[in-house]
């Protein structure tokens, strides 16, 4: 039984696990230090360490920023399936989804910070809020969203925190500190918590869809100067692809974690999550189809060139190779094929490929539109991230994984006793 | 006597003045003959001169003469003068700087680009003004066209719309400025400008080829920033053409207008219907770039 394995793992398994854990942490720290060197280089030397220019002013960091915002919004929306719409079959990943959403936002904002020419002035976007700027709105939405996620996660964990507060472990100490005085679990607190989860989740849905991720799409969609961004469907595609990547990420994380800690995998949930993931992917592809169709049909010179750059230039490998082949064709095949469709490893591969595919999607959004010159006669852009840009990105991602890993050590992100849960 | 004077080089300044006095009517006599108050007219003329020399505030001037004028000219004229004290008409109808570029006169020499770089001391990779060259038509019917492109100082600028910090904004005189001390360097404005008029200051310098380049930053927007040093504003922020605001403030035309070899550039007040730019902008040859976007450029081309 899974529960006994968690409650009393044999000493041998435990030692093996802690060794694995140490290797994992060590690995992440190494990446963080390596990335940290390049982050310092970037902060000291400024943006010349990148391949950005005045023609292509946004690059890899902006692509990663919208990627992580998407992951966050996607994970959060998945959590609302549980806490708002009562799909309890996914409850195992509920808090994981919330915590992932928080960490992804931290990562996303760090990417933005790296990208600013004057990071030390970042607060200006709050102090001198320009109400016509989608970017300024986003900064505000992100902060409210992070606050909401944190509150929701706290309430979701509260019962377990109270249970843990009695124990002497590190988790117990943190729990004691976090529960303050109201450390009781009664029927009424249960009801209250449940109610608040629902309320916060319900506020969160429009916030995540319209504010956080639709809004991030709006940053691009309002730019009339770049026709391939300037469509009404653009923010919608942002949200749907966020759902795709969020579901894929949680699926992958769930499987990897269960495998690493040698716990039993909820096979039914994995298969149904994979189906949902591909379902979102289909909607995403459908919307993209219309987006490109309408764009091409308009025969507008600039728009055609934007699409041409994405699908038929030196940059098209990212579209056909990463976005369409790795990120869509293979995963769809893996999920729908009879043999691989029920195989956990194959589904894990599909989920990871989809996440990678969405990275491609984000790059294809940001870069090609800035390659096409605004006027005939102006130079075309030419952009590929530098080594520094990649390493900074690796460093920030490692930071995110470290925060997640430590968070899981200190907080009851995973359910502790599933046997008790069923009673409640 | 006249021939004598012309022939004589011994005329003193006093003689010339005397001549002038006899030629001009006596103002005092003329005023006395008129139905208006002589003293009042003299005082007003004196004070008007003070106003022009900026020794007297126009509002104080209005206040001082308001009641006297009411008495002198009656309600109609006097009242007009009083309401002028708040100058509502003047506020709304201030200058709106605009530029007209005659493409038939432009020879594509890039003097504007170079003089702009010199005037604004822009670093490598930044040119506020560029001249786009293009060959049009099929051989043998080909022509080379040149399109000088400064910032359009749009009526409804996209850059101002998207800037999260209001670091870029439109002045009353129509010029779109950047507060480089507030700009966070997010580059959203560069992405949003349909005319590619904005550049990010990556901090590069000509110091190696041109010793002394770093000694002083151009006093853009009238702000003296001294030496150009790594990490010092405007490095890390966005820059663009501002119609040489610092030159306008001392009564000079933008550098590109002044140096234009073909005399292809005209500069002036678009709110003044009699200015050259206003008249040219009504020419049937006049057009604006990407006029479908609704930015409303204040740089107008003549085709
Ligand atoms: S041309 Fe570009 S930079 Fe200049 S005012 Fe218009 S939008 Fe702004
Ligand atoms: S780069 Fe500066 S001026 Fe441009 S949008 Fe950002 S804060 Fe505003």
XYZ file of C-alpha atoms and ligand atoms in Angstrom:
743
model
C 0.000 0.000 0.000
C 1.166 3.418 -0.835
C 0.393 4.875 2.525
C 2.480 2.413 4.466
C 5.362 3.024 2.127
C 5.213 6.690 3.009
C 4.557 6.253 6.664
C 7.288 3.735 7.358
C 9.754 3.326 4.551
C 12.433 0.802 5.291
C 15.769 2.205 6.379
C 17.413 1.106 3.163
C 14.918 2.873 0.962
C 15.133 5.956 3.107
C 18.919 6.120 2.872
C 18.746 5.684 -0.868
C 16.179 8.417 -1.113
C 18.110 10.895 0.959
C 21.157 10.186 -1.187
C 19.158 10.871 -4.297
C 17.795 13.986 -2.723
C 21.284 15.220 -1.928
C 22.417 14.632 -5.483
C 19.389 16.513 -6.765
C 19.984 19.468 -4.467
C 23.686 19.488 -5.249
C 22.949 19.446 -8.948
C 20.556 22.366 -8.648
C 23.026 24.362 -6.587
C 25.677 23.783 -9.204
C 23.387 25.106 -11.899
C 22.444 28.049 -9.732
C 26.074 28.943 -9.103
C 26.956 28.586 -12.779
C 23.968 30.700 -13.731
C 24.721 33.082 -10.887
C 28.087 33.908 -12.414
C 26.372 34.979 -15.615
C 23.660 36.838 -13.747
C 26.350 38.872 -12.021
C 28.046 39.441 -15.377
C 24.766 40.688 -16.797
C 24.116 42.993 -13.852
C 27.605 44.467 -13.993
C 27.953 44.852 -17.746
C 24.340 45.528 -18.614
C 22.488 44.298 -21.651
C 25.427 44.228 -24.127
C 25.988 40.654 -22.898
C 22.853 39.714 -24.819
C 22.212 39.600 -28.536
C 19.378 42.067 -28.153
C 19.366 45.210 -30.231
C 17.107 48.162 -30.898
C 15.605 46.183 -33.777
C 14.934 43.072 -31.720
C 14.619 44.537 -28.245
C 12.914 41.527 -26.682
C 14.444 38.066 -26.672
C 14.899 34.869 -24.718
C 14.177 36.337 -21.291
C 10.864 37.754 -22.399
C 10.031 34.401 -24.022
C 10.829 32.606 -20.761
C 8.902 35.197 -18.804
C 5.693 34.553 -20.720
C 6.415 30.833 -20.631
C 6.548 30.785 -16.846
C 3.559 33.079 -16.459
C 1.755 30.569 -18.667
C 2.875 27.639 -16.550
C 1.676 29.457 -13.480
C -1.722 30.360 -14.888
C -2.127 26.840 -16.253
C -1.275 25.160 -12.955
C -3.542 27.485 -11.059
C -6.470 26.896 -13.398
C -5.932 23.165 -12.974
C -6.120 23.619 -9.205
C -9.461 25.350 -9.599
C -10.832 22.196 -11.216
C -10.347 20.670 -7.799
C -11.162 23.458 -5.387
C -13.883 25.228 -7.322
C -15.408 22.629 -9.590
C -14.977 19.795 -7.127
C -13.125 17.349 -9.369
C -11.705 15.530 -6.400
C -10.080 12.844 -8.516
C -7.238 15.292 -9.072
C -6.908 16.296 -5.451
C -3.504 14.694 -5.134
C -2.009 17.429 -7.221
C -4.045 20.328 -5.843
C -1.490 21.897 -3.548
C 1.312 20.959 -5.847
C -0.482 22.956 -8.519
C -0.876 25.977 -6.248
C 2.714 25.898 -5.079
C 3.970 25.430 -8.640
C 1.916 28.429 -9.674
C 3.595 30.573 -7.009
C 7.111 29.423 -7.839
C 6.529 29.937 -11.565
C 5.448 33.520 -10.911
C 8.590 34.174 -8.889
C 10.655 32.753 -11.735
C 8.743 34.773 -14.333
C 9.244 38.036 -12.458
C 12.950 37.284 -12.045
C 13.184 36.957 -15.821
C 11.524 40.341 -16.235
C 13.938 41.829 -13.750
C 16.880 40.420 -15.700
C 15.494 41.936 -18.858
C 15.050 45.500 -17.601
C 17.682 47.975 -18.687
C 17.407 49.544 -15.258
C 16.371 46.771 -12.862
C 16.955 48.999 -9.841
C 14.044 51.171 -10.980
C 11.522 48.336 -11.261
C 9.201 49.891 -8.693
C 8.614 52.829 -11.030
C 6.049 50.683 -12.831
C 4.041 50.700 -9.615
C 4.792 54.219 -8.421
C 4.089 55.888 -11.766
C 1.384 53.531 -12.972
C 0.381 54.431 -16.520
C -3.194 53.241 -16.870
C -3.009 52.862 -20.641
C -0.065 50.477 -20.449
C -0.897 46.751 -20.394
C 2.529 46.093 -18.937
C 1.864 48.328 -15.947
C -1.481 46.579 -15.388
C 0.235 43.222 -15.544
C 2.726 44.114 -12.848
C -0.196 44.931 -10.570
C -2.138 41.842 -11.539
C 0.896 39.640 -10.850
C 1.256 40.963 -7.338
C -2.423 40.504 -6.501
C -2.305 37.059 -8.075
C 0.702 35.968 -6.047
C -0.991 37.179 -2.866
C -4.135 35.254 -3.752
C -2.192 32.083 -4.543
C -0.302 32.281 -1.283
C -3.468 32.715 0.742
C -5.137 29.874 -1.043
C -2.192 27.566 -0.554
C -2.107 28.430 3.119
C -5.745 27.543 3.581
C -5.310 24.356 1.596
C -2.443 23.335 3.861
C -3.919 24.562 7.106
C -5.246 21.282 8.399
C -2.020 19.500 7.724
C -0.075 22.342 9.264
C -2.124 21.983 12.416
C -1.503 18.255 12.475
C 2.186 18.775 11.903
C 2.534 21.525 14.467
C 2.703 18.903 17.183
C 5.608 16.986 15.684
C 9.225 17.720 16.402
C 10.502 17.605 12.827
C 11.630 20.646 10.858
C 8.307 20.630 9.067
C 6.620 20.650 12.458
C 8.522 23.712 13.596
C 7.668 25.611 10.432
C 4.080 24.490 10.818
C 3.960 25.719 14.400
C 5.267 29.070 13.339
C 2.761 29.276 10.499
C -0.375 28.225 12.335
C -0.259 30.982 14.969
C -2.886 30.408 17.601
C -5.820 29.073 15.659
C -4.612 25.524 15.643
C -7.851 23.631 15.750
C -9.624 21.503 13.248
C -13.334 21.222 13.738
C -16.232 20.676 11.423
C -16.853 24.394 11.310
C -13.245 25.304 10.436
C -13.353 22.654 7.751
C -16.431 24.205 6.327
C -14.949 27.661 6.584
C -11.728 26.614 4.865
C -13.659 24.898 2.170
C -15.778 27.941 1.594
C -12.766 30.229 1.374
C -10.993 27.931 -1.032
C -13.978 28.147 -3.266
C -14.254 31.926 -2.976
C -10.572 32.553 -3.604
C -10.503 30.062 -6.435
C -13.517 31.729 -8.003
C -11.917 35.170 -7.794
C -8.742 33.631 -9.087
C -10.242 32.244 -12.275
C -10.990 35.582 -13.942
C -7.849 36.996 -12.398
C -5.696 34.271 -13.927
C -7.481 34.156 -17.259
C -8.171 37.814 -17.962
C -5.664 39.472 -15.691
C -2.588 37.371 -15.531
C -2.294 35.375 -18.681
C -4.795 36.929 -21.037
C -3.270 40.196 -19.900
C 0.223 39.003 -20.718
C -1.044 38.166 -24.192
C -2.550 41.636 -24.332
C 0.900 43.169 -23.896
C 1.625 41.781 -27.347
C -1.829 41.929 -28.872
C -2.212 45.711 -28.508
C 0.936 46.443 -30.477
C -0.428 47.656 -33.754
C 3.051 48.057 -35.164
C 3.478 44.251 -35.272
C 0.563 42.783 -37.225
C 1.316 39.171 -36.323
C 0.655 40.017 -32.663
C -2.129 42.455 -33.270
C -5.160 40.133 -33.305
C -8.044 39.614 -30.924
C -7.417 35.898 -30.777
C -3.907 36.378 -29.496
C -4.663 36.670 -25.763
C -7.056 33.725 -26.020
C -4.342 31.543 -27.521
C -2.114 32.631 -24.670
C -4.574 31.351 -22.113
C -5.232 28.066 -23.879
C -1.559 27.326 -24.387
C -1.092 28.141 -20.715
C -3.589 25.412 -19.878
C -1.680 23.017 -22.120
C 1.676 23.724 -20.555
C 0.367 23.906 -17.001
C -1.319 20.528 -17.230
C 1.713 18.986 -18.906
C 4.071 20.360 -16.282
C 2.025 19.091 -13.357
C 1.641 15.699 -14.958
C 5.380 15.444 -15.525
C 6.201 16.645 -12.022
C 3.759 14.245 -10.443
C 5.171 11.227 -12.267
C 8.802 12.189 -11.737
C 8.304 12.794 -8.039
C 6.463 9.569 -7.457
C 9.137 7.695 -9.336
C 11.983 9.376 -7.500
C 10.480 8.662 -4.120
C 9.345 5.196 -5.182
C 5.710 5.812 -4.345
C 2.723 4.368 -6.066
C 1.466 6.268 -9.068
C -2.230 6.904 -9.432
C -2.494 5.389 -12.859
C -6.053 6.409 -13.571
C -5.360 10.029 -12.770
C -2.260 10.092 -14.950
C -4.151 8.772 -17.955
C -7.038 11.157 -17.508
C -4.707 14.133 -16.999
C -2.862 13.173 -20.175
C -6.155 13.107 -22.060
C -7.043 16.518 -20.703
C -3.627 17.857 -21.665
C -4.026 16.715 -25.245
C -7.571 18.043 -25.268
C -6.246 21.513 -24.445
C -3.572 21.030 -27.060
C -6.216 20.376 -29.714
C -8.089 23.538 -28.827
C -4.810 25.417 -28.935
C -3.948 24.068 -32.374
C -7.414 24.860 -33.653
C -7.166 28.469 -32.521
C -3.718 28.789 -34.024
C -5.040 27.436 -37.297
C -7.632 30.188 -37.511
C -5.130 32.773 -36.408
C -2.775 31.902 -39.255
C -5.555 31.371 -41.780
C -7.050 34.797 -41.204
C -3.580 36.326 -41.193
C -2.623 34.795 -44.512
C -5.991 35.470 -46.097
C -5.663 39.200 -45.396
C -2.619 39.305 -47.705
C -1.361 42.204 -45.677
C 2.280 42.546 -46.543
C 3.670 42.971 -43.053
C 1.540 40.216 -41.564
C 2.530 37.802 -44.309
C 6.166 38.552 -43.698
C 5.744 37.902 -39.992
C 4.152 34.535 -40.625
C 6.708 33.828 -43.331
C 9.533 34.469 -40.910
C 7.991 32.087 -38.426
C 7.155 29.282 -40.842
C 9.579 29.598 -43.702
C 12.861 31.231 -42.758
C 16.002 30.382 -40.852
C 13.850 30.554 -37.728
C 11.260 28.042 -38.910
C 12.963 25.049 -37.266
C 11.608 26.380 -34.017
C 8.062 26.415 -35.416
C 7.998 23.142 -37.327
C 10.577 21.263 -35.273
C 9.906 22.308 -31.708
C 6.376 23.710 -31.649
C 4.654 21.412 -34.136
C 6.649 18.170 -34.215
C 8.069 17.774 -30.708
C 5.402 19.771 -28.954
C 2.301 18.544 -30.769
C 2.652 15.645 -33.223
C 4.638 13.260 -31.028
C 2.696 13.862 -27.801
C -0.633 13.419 -29.595
C 0.597 10.172 -31.054
C 1.880 8.972 -27.677
C -1.368 9.696 -25.894
C -3.675 8.241 -28.517
C -1.669 5.188 -29.460
C -3.153 2.113 -27.750
C 0.185 0.807 -26.509
C 1.732 4.031 -25.277
C -1.509 5.660 -24.173
C -1.576 3.739 -20.917
C 2.156 3.546 -20.344
C 3.293 5.944 -17.635
C 6.738 6.422 -19.137
C 5.328 7.247 -22.543
C 2.902 9.730 -21.026
C 5.732 11.284 -19.062
C 7.641 11.728 -22.321
C 4.581 13.263 -23.931
C 4.179 15.729 -21.057
C 7.827 16.768 -21.125
C 7.717 17.198 -24.901
C 4.659 19.387 -24.625
C 6.375 21.610 -22.067
C 9.365 21.923 -24.395
C 7.019 22.569 -27.300
C 5.417 25.453 -25.439
C 8.863 26.971 -24.847
C 9.119 26.905 -28.634
C 5.684 28.508 -28.899
C 6.807 31.358 -26.651
C 9.972 31.959 -28.661
C 7.967 31.878 -31.878
C 5.684 34.524 -30.465
C 8.399 36.868 -29.289
C 11.172 36.628 -31.857
C 9.876 36.378 -35.478
C 7.582 39.407 -35.137
C 10.633 41.500 -34.301
C 12.733 40.182 -37.167
C 10.580 41.692 -39.893
C 11.696 45.304 -40.505
C 9.094 47.973 -39.805
C 9.917 49.696 -43.087
C 11.447 48.527 -46.268
C 14.951 49.854 -45.998
C 15.345 49.413 -42.258
C 17.578 46.466 -41.378
C 15.924 43.162 -40.500
C 16.516 41.730 -37.062
C 18.878 38.868 -36.387
C 18.585 37.231 -33.032
C 19.720 34.126 -31.269
C 20.327 34.149 -27.524
C 23.935 34.385 -26.374
C 25.563 31.898 -24.037
C 25.028 34.395 -21.262
C 21.311 34.561 -21.973
C 21.009 30.774 -21.874
C 23.039 30.451 -18.692
C 21.121 33.202 -16.910
C 17.949 31.360 -17.891
C 19.337 28.080 -16.557
C 20.307 29.807 -13.325
C 16.854 31.298 -12.829
C 15.138 28.001 -13.619
C 17.424 26.231 -11.125
C 16.487 28.849 -8.549
C 12.843 28.051 -9.145
C 13.393 24.314 -8.765
C 15.362 24.891 -5.569
C 12.588 27.019 -4.118
C 10.133 24.299 -5.031
C 12.243 21.515 -3.561
C 12.889 23.318 -0.293
C 9.299 24.390 -0.114
C 8.273 20.803 -0.297
C 10.693 19.940 2.480
C 9.318 22.610 4.760
C 5.642 22.638 3.931
C 3.029 19.930 3.624
C 2.641 20.323 -0.117
C 1.893 16.661 -0.554
C -0.902 15.058 1.367
C 0.514 13.406 4.431
C -1.938 10.658 5.173
C -4.269 9.735 2.439
C -6.100 7.325 4.755
C -7.167 10.143 7.018
C -8.111 12.270 4.052
C -10.774 9.908 2.879
C -12.620 10.297 6.141
C -12.707 14.080 5.970
C 21.538 120.376 -48.298
C 20.754 116.769 -49.019
C 23.544 116.450 -51.530
C 25.789 118.117 -49.030
C 24.878 115.575 -46.386
C 25.289 112.622 -48.650
C 28.611 113.852 -49.669
C 29.662 114.530 -46.132
C 31.163 111.876 -43.949
C 31.281 114.246 -41.005
C 27.693 113.719 -39.871
C 27.572 112.956 -36.177
C 25.074 110.698 -34.512
C 23.269 113.787 -33.249
C 22.826 115.102 -36.755
C 21.281 111.862 -37.851
C 18.930 111.938 -34.894
C 17.886 115.464 -35.682
C 17.162 114.448 -39.187
C 15.009 111.619 -37.915
C 13.143 113.936 -35.528
C 12.227 116.328 -38.253
C 11.146 113.523 -40.540
C 8.972 111.683 -37.976
C 5.739 113.172 -36.599
C 5.898 114.253 -32.957
C 4.202 111.465 -31.023
C 3.137 113.654 -28.159
C 1.439 116.127 -30.466
C -0.249 113.339 -32.397
C -1.588 111.756 -29.225
C -2.839 115.106 -27.917
C -4.721 115.598 -31.153
C -6.335 112.171 -30.804
C -9.375 111.592 -28.578
C -7.307 109.243 -26.348
C -5.314 109.797 -23.194
C -1.701 110.711 -24.042
C -0.222 109.715 -20.707
C -1.941 106.347 -20.689
C -0.669 105.534 -24.162
C 2.898 106.420 -23.208
C 2.806 104.350 -20.027
C 1.317 101.392 -21.783
C 3.914 101.531 -24.523
C 6.685 101.621 -21.935
C 5.255 98.684 -20.012
C 4.597 96.737 -23.188
C 8.289 97.028 -23.955
C 9.011 95.681 -20.475
C 6.725 92.728 -21.117
C 8.550 91.954 -24.347
C 11.877 92.110 -22.542
C 10.405 89.840 -19.871
C 10.849 92.413 -17.141
C 7.130 92.487 -16.533
C 4.619 89.666 -16.311
C 1.869 89.918 -18.907
C -0.718 89.236 -16.226
C 0.460 92.130 -14.115
C 0.331 94.277 -17.206
C -3.295 93.303 -17.740
C -4.148 93.944 -14.133
C -2.517 97.366 -14.150
C -4.409 98.690 -17.160
C -7.688 96.848 -16.898
C -9.751 99.559 -15.189
C -8.132 102.398 -17.101
C -8.893 100.747 -20.400
C -12.484 100.149 -19.368
C -12.794 103.874 -18.777
C -11.008 104.801 -21.968
C -12.584 102.435 -24.469
C -15.809 101.358 -22.759
C -17.124 97.859 -22.093
C -16.434 96.173 -25.381
C -12.719 96.612 -25.855
C -11.962 96.804 -22.174
C -13.759 93.588 -21.359
C -11.866 91.745 -24.042
C -8.682 92.897 -22.538
C -9.739 91.750 -19.091
C -10.662 88.266 -20.165
C -7.318 88.107 -21.905
C -5.809 88.191 -18.432
C -6.264 84.423 -18.140
C -5.150 83.875 -21.722
C -7.349 80.857 -22.382
C -7.028 81.276 -26.120
C -3.253 81.390 -25.929
C -2.960 78.224 -23.808
C -4.820 75.985 -26.211
C -3.287 77.499 -29.274
C 0.346 77.288 -28.225
C 2.914 76.055 -30.660
C 2.846 72.571 -32.037
C 6.185 71.823 -33.573
C 6.107 70.023 -36.863
C 8.441 69.157 -39.671
C 7.918 68.910 -43.388
C 10.374 66.942 -45.511
C 10.332 67.480 -49.241
C 11.325 64.153 -50.747
C 11.951 65.708 -54.150
C 14.590 67.923 -52.655
C 16.227 65.222 -50.541
C 19.399 64.012 -52.232
C 20.045 61.166 -49.780
C 23.341 62.583 -48.534
C 22.719 61.658 -44.880
C 23.945 65.013 -43.647
C 20.962 65.101 -41.319
C 21.942 61.735 -39.849
C 25.498 62.859 -39.270
C 24.656 66.272 -37.870
C 22.113 64.646 -35.577
C 24.716 62.223 -34.282
C 27.092 65.100 -33.675
C 24.487 67.296 -32.030
C 23.055 64.624 -29.764
C 26.324 62.714 -29.359
C 24.490 59.452 -29.885
C 26.574 56.334 -29.178
C 27.330 53.562 -31.703
C 24.191 51.777 -32.786
C 21.892 54.719 -32.125
C 20.726 57.076 -34.839
C 17.755 59.267 -34.083
C 17.467 60.013 -37.760
C 18.113 57.613 -40.606
C 17.695 57.988 -44.362
C 16.150 54.891 -45.872
C 17.176 54.325 -49.451
C 15.251 52.257 -51.874
C 15.224 51.539 -55.546
C 11.784 51.451 -57.067
C 10.515 50.356 -60.470
C 11.840 47.817 -62.950
C 14.838 48.337 -65.147
C 15.170 50.601 -67.099
C 12.482 52.651 -65.384
C 14.107 52.812 -62.004
C 14.437 55.548 -59.484
C 16.181 55.865 -56.189
C 14.025 57.237 -53.423
C 15.271 58.469 -50.096
C 13.172 58.609 -47.006
C 14.610 60.487 -44.048
C 13.008 59.184 -40.870
C 13.200 61.061 -37.575
C 10.726 60.442 -34.740
C 7.284 61.475 -35.966
C 6.317 63.129 -32.630
C 2.967 61.435 -33.156
C -0.284 63.118 -32.215
C -1.331 59.859 -30.504
C 1.982 58.161 -29.845
C 2.022 54.388 -29.345
C 5.138 54.716 -27.223
C 3.353 56.945 -24.719
C 0.376 54.611 -24.668
C 2.383 51.547 -23.658
C 5.073 52.977 -21.372
C 4.358 51.445 -17.951
C 5.955 54.266 -15.996
C 4.840 57.359 -17.914
C 8.533 57.974 -18.512
C 7.725 58.898 -22.072
C 5.078 61.551 -22.538
C 3.885 64.294 -24.818
C 4.701 67.921 -24.133
C 2.260 70.744 -24.806
C 4.357 71.800 -27.764
C 3.757 68.402 -29.356
C 7.172 66.901 -28.744
C 7.253 63.391 -27.285
C 9.889 63.293 -24.574
C 11.552 60.633 -22.471
C 12.351 61.086 -18.806
C 15.532 59.052 -18.810
C 15.693 59.220 -15.036
C 12.405 57.392 -14.725
C 12.626 54.938 -17.624
C 13.123 51.349 -16.433
C 14.439 50.144 -19.764
C 11.676 47.645 -20.455
C 11.796 48.523 -24.175
C 8.055 48.118 -24.626
C 8.041 51.486 -26.400
C 10.624 50.290 -28.923
C 8.487 47.281 -29.695
C 5.361 49.414 -30.014
C 6.659 52.301 -32.145
C 5.491 51.688 -35.728
C 8.254 53.874 -37.139
C 11.258 52.201 -35.527
C 12.227 55.565 -34.117
C 13.453 54.426 -30.728
C 16.733 52.929 -29.613
C 18.037 51.379 -26.450
C 21.263 52.810 -25.060
C 23.405 49.734 -24.479
C 26.211 51.892 -23.142
C 28.581 51.648 -26.101
C 30.971 54.484 -26.799
C 33.155 55.983 -29.540
C 35.887 56.736 -27.027
C 38.350 54.392 -28.776
C 38.110 56.091 -32.173
C 37.319 59.512 -30.841
C 39.060 60.525 -27.626
C 36.923 62.848 -25.558
C 33.654 61.334 -26.708
C 32.794 60.361 -23.152
C 33.582 63.794 -21.720
C 30.109 65.142 -22.089
C 26.604 63.858 -22.718
C 24.354 65.875 -24.972
C 22.052 68.158 -22.958
C 18.933 66.405 -24.229
C 15.684 67.854 -22.917
C 17.814 70.607 -21.429
C 19.356 68.365 -18.790
C 23.122 68.546 -18.350
C 24.397 65.096 -17.487
C 28.129 65.657 -17.728
C 30.435 62.753 -18.409
C 29.210 59.567 -20.065
C 30.047 56.736 -17.667
C 29.072 53.053 -17.506
C 25.801 52.603 -15.694
C 24.986 56.300 -15.742
C 21.715 57.543 -17.222
C 20.847 57.605 -20.129
C 22.660 54.252 -20.427
C 20.186 51.426 -19.846
C 17.254 53.527 -20.998
C 15.594 54.393 -24.282
C 16.474 57.346 -26.510
C 15.051 58.972 -29.573
C 14.778 62.122 -31.645
C 13.166 65.017 -29.778
C 13.292 67.684 -32.491
C 16.422 68.970 -30.703
C 14.327 70.381 -27.890
C 17.430 71.884 -26.295
C 18.080 73.855 -29.484
C 14.457 74.952 -29.835
C 14.620 76.330 -26.330
C 17.364 78.711 -27.339
C 15.613 79.662 -30.554
C 17.478 77.406 -32.974
C 16.110 74.939 -35.472
C 16.792 71.225 -35.087
C 20.271 70.299 -36.302
C 18.986 68.237 -39.222
C 16.868 71.119 -40.510
C 19.691 73.575 -40.223
C 22.249 71.431 -42.006
C 20.087 69.900 -44.729
C 22.050 70.205 -47.953
C 19.044 70.142 -50.264
C 17.032 72.473 -48.027
C 14.496 69.698 -47.964
C 13.437 70.114 -44.362
C 11.090 72.757 -43.027
C 10.369 73.319 -39.395
C 7.770 75.383 -37.590
C 4.491 75.727 -35.791
C 1.694 73.590 -37.194
C -0.849 75.492 -35.100
C -0.042 78.703 -36.916
C -1.986 78.623 -40.183
C 0.468 81.057 -41.738
C 3.654 79.127 -41.002
C 5.555 77.497 -43.847
C 5.009 74.034 -42.419
C 1.266 74.585 -42.090
C 0.996 75.738 -45.649
C 3.159 72.931 -46.989
C 1.223 70.361 -44.995
C -1.889 71.354 -46.935
C -0.142 70.818 -50.247
C -1.579 68.078 -52.454
C 1.869 66.522 -52.354
C 1.711 66.091 -48.594
C 1.396 62.656 -47.027
C 2.186 60.963 -43.726
C 3.834 57.609 -43.116
C 1.578 54.696 -42.132
C -1.354 57.058 -41.891
C -3.717 54.088 -41.509
C -2.402 53.455 -37.995
C -3.928 56.529 -36.421
C -0.700 57.688 -34.796
C -1.025 61.046 -36.544
C 2.612 61.859 -37.291
C 3.699 65.473 -37.017
C 6.384 64.849 -39.594
C 4.847 65.379 -42.999
C 6.373 64.374 -46.286
C 5.987 65.955 -49.702
C 6.082 63.364 -52.435
S 7.361 57.886 -34.016
Fe 7.458 56.287 -32.486
S 8.745 57.140 -30.875
Fe 8.060 58.855 -32.134
S 6.198 59.572 -31.089
Fe 5.559 58.143 -32.694
S 5.393 56.186 -31.617
Fe 6.604 57.530 -30.305
S 11.742 51.551 -21.950
Fe 11.425 53.362 -20.666
S 10.344 54.822 -21.940
Fe 10.195 52.835 -22.954
S 8.273 51.935 -22.227
Fe 9.858 51.189 -20.842
S 9.911 52.652 -19.162
Fe 8.789 53.651 -20.852
